Short mmCIF file of C-alpha atoms in Angstrom, two decimals:
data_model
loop_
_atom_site.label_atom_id
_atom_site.label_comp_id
_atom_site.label_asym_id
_atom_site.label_seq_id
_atom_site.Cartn_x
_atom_site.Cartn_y
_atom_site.Cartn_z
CA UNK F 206 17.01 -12.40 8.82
CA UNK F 207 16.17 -13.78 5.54
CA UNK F 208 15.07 -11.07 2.33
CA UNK F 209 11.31 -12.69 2.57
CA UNK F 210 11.57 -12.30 6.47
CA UNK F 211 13.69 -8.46 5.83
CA UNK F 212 10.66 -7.95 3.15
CA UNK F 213 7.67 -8.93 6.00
CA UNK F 214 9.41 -6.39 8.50
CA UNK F 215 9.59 -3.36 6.25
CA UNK F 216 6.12 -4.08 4.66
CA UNK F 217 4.30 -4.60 8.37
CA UNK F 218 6.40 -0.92 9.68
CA UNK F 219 5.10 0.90 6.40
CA UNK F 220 1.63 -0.06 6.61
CA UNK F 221 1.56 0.73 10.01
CA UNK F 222 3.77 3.93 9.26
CA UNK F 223 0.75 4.51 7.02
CA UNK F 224 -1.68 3.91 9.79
CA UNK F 225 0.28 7.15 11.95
CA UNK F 226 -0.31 9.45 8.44
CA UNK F 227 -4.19 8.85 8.67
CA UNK F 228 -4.75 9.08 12.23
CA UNK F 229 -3.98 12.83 11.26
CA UNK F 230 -6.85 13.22 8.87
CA UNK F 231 -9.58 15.69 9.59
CA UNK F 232 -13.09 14.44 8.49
CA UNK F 233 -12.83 16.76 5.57
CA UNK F 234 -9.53 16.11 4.15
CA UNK F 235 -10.04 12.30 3.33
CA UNK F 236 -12.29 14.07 0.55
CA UNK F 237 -9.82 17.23 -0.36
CA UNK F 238 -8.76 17.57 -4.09
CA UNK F 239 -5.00 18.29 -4.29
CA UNK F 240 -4.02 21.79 -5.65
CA UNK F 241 -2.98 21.45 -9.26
CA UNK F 242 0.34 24.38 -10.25
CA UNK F 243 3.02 24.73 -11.84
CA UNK F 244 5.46 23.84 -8.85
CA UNK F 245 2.87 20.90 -8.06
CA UNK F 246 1.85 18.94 -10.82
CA UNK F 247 0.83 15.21 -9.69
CA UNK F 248 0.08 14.72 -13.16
CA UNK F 249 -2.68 14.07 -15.74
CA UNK F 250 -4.11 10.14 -14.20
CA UNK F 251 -4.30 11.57 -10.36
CA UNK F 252 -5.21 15.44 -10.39
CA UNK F 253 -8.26 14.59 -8.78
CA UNK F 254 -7.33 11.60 -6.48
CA UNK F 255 -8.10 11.84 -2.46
CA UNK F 256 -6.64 10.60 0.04
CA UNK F 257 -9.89 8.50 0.53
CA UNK F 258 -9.54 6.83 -3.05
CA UNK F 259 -5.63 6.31 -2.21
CA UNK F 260 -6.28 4.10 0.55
CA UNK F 261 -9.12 2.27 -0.68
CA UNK F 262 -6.51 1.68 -4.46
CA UNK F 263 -3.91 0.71 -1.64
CA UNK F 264 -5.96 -1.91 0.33
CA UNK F 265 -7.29 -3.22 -2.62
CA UNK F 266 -4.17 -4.15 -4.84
CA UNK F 267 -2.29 -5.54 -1.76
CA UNK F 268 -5.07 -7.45 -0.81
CA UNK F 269 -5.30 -9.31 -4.68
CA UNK F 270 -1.61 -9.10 -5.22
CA UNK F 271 -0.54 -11.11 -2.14
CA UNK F 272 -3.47 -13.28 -2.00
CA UNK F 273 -3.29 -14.27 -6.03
CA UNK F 274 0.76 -15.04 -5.32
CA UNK F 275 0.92 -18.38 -4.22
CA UNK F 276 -1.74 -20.03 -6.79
CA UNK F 277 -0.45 -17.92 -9.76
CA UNK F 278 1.32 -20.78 -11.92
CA UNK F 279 4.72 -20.34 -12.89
CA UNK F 280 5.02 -17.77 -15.53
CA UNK F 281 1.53 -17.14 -15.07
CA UNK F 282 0.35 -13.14 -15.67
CA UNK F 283 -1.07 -11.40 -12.72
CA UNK F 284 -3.64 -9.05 -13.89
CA UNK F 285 -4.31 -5.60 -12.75
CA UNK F 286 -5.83 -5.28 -9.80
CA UNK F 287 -8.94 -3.38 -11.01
CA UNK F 288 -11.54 -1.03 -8.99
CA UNK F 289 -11.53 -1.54 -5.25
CA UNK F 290 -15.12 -3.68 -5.00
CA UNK F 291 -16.67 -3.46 -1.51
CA UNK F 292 -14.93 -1.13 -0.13
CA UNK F 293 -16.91 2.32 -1.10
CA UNK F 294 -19.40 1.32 1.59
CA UNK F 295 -16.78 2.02 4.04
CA UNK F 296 -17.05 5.28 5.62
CA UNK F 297 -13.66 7.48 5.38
CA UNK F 298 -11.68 8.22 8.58
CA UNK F 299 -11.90 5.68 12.02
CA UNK F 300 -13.87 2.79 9.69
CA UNK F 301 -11.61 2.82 6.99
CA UNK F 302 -8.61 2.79 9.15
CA UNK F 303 -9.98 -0.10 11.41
CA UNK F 304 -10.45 -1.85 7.84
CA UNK F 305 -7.20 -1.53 6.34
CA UNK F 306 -5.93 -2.72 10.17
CA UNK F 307 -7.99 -5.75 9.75
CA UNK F 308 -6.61 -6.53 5.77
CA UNK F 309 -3.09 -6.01 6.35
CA UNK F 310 -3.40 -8.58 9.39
CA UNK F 311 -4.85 -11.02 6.95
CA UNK F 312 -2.15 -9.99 3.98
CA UNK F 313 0.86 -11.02 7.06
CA UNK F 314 -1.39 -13.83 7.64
CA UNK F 315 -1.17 -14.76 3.84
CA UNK F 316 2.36 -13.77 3.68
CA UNK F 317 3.63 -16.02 6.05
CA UNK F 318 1.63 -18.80 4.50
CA UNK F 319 3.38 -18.31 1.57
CA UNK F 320 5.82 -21.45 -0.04
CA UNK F 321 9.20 -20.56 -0.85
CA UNK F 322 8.27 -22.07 -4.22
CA UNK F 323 5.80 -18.79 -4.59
CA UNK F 324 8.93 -17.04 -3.70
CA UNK F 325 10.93 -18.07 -6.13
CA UNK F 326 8.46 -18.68 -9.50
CA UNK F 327 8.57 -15.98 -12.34
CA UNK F 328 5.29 -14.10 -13.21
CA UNK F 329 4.44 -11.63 -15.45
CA UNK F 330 2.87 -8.25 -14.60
CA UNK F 331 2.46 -5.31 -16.72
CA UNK F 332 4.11 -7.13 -19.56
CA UNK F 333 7.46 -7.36 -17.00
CA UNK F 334 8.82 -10.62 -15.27
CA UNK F 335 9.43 -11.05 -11.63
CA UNK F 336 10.42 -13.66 -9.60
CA UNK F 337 7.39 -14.15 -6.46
CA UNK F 338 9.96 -11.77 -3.92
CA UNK F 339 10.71 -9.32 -6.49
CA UNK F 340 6.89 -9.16 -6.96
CA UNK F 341 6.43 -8.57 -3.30
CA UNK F 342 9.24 -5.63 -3.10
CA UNK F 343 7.28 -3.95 -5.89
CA UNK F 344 4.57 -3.85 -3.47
CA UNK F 345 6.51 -2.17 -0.96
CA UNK F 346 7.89 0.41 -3.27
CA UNK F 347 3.58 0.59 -4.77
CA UNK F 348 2.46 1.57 -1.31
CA UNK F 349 5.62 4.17 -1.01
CA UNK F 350 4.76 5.56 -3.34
CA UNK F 351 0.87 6.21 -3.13
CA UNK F 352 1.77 7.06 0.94
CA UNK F 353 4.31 10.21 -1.06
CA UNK F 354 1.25 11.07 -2.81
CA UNK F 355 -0.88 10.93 0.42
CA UNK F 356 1.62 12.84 2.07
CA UNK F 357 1.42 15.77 -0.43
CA UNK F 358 -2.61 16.10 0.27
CA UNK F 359 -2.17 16.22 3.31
CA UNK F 360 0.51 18.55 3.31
CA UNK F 361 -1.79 21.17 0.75
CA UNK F 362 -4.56 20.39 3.10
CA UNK F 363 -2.41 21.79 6.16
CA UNK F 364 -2.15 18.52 7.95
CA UNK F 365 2.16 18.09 8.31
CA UNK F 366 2.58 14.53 8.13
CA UNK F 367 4.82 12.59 10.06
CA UNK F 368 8.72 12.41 9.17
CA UNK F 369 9.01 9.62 6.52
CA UNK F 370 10.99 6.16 7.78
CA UNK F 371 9.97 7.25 11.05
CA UNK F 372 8.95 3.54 11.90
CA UNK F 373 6.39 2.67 14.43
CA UNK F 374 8.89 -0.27 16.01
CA UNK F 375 12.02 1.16 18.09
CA UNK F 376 12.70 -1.68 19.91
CA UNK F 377 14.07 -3.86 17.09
CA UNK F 378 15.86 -4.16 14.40
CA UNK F 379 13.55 -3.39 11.05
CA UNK F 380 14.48 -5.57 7.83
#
């Protein structure tokens, strides 16, 4: 197994990892502000983020971030993302789930379309350089991320979420 081909395995297992985590949700907690204290501070920029929002931020930037990867030119800057258009018409739980099932189909589809050219080109994001597979392992580690964050909501809301690295596959190796 190649690091693209390691990178495609772990990406597919978290997203559908991520897939387990909302099949939890009650109808109310996509919605749920997270407790703010002292031992829990998620800081200033997501105090008020939902678990709804999360999702709809995470389908969103791996949607443009894969899809802009192979015509970005070389050295080329890959703006942020922006709001998440079209998807607030979505309803939260079963809808949005069935969505994000249908997007991250079409980002493998896109991924595996991808040259090993795109692989290998620099680009610039945030004022940082990356090489095309470095790009796509910051992607990995954006979605960990925002799942830890959807974890915690969960967690306040009384929902336990499943064990972390718990992958949906069993029956292979992963990465």
């Amino acid at each position: 197994m190649n690091e693209f081909e390691r990178f495609c395995s772990l990406f597919d297992q978290e997203i559908r990892h991520t897939f387990d985590y909302l099949s939890l949700l009650e109808p109310g907690h996509w919605t749920g502000i997270p407790a703010n204290s002292d031992a829990l501070f998620l800081g200033s920029r997501i105090q008020k983020i939902t678990v709804s929002a999360l999702v709809r931020h995470l389908m969103h930037t791996e949607k443009t971030w894969i899809g802009r990867l192979e015509t970005l030119a070389p050295g080329g800057v890959l703006p942020l993302p922006g709001p998440p258009a079209g998807l607030d018409t979505i309803a939260d739980g079963k809808d949005l789930v069935e969505a994000y099932r249908h997007l991250h189909a079409d980002n493998l589809a896109a991924l595996a379309r991808l040259s090993p050219e795109a692989l290998k080109k620099e680009l610039v994001f945030v004022d940082r350089r990356y090489t095309g597979m470095g790009f796509l392992w910051s992607i990995l580690g954006h979605h960990a991320y925002h799942l830890g964050q959807i974890d915690l909501v969960m967690r306040q809301q009384g929902t336990e979420a499943p064990e972390f690295m718990e992958w949906p596959e069993t029956a292979r190796i992963v990465g």
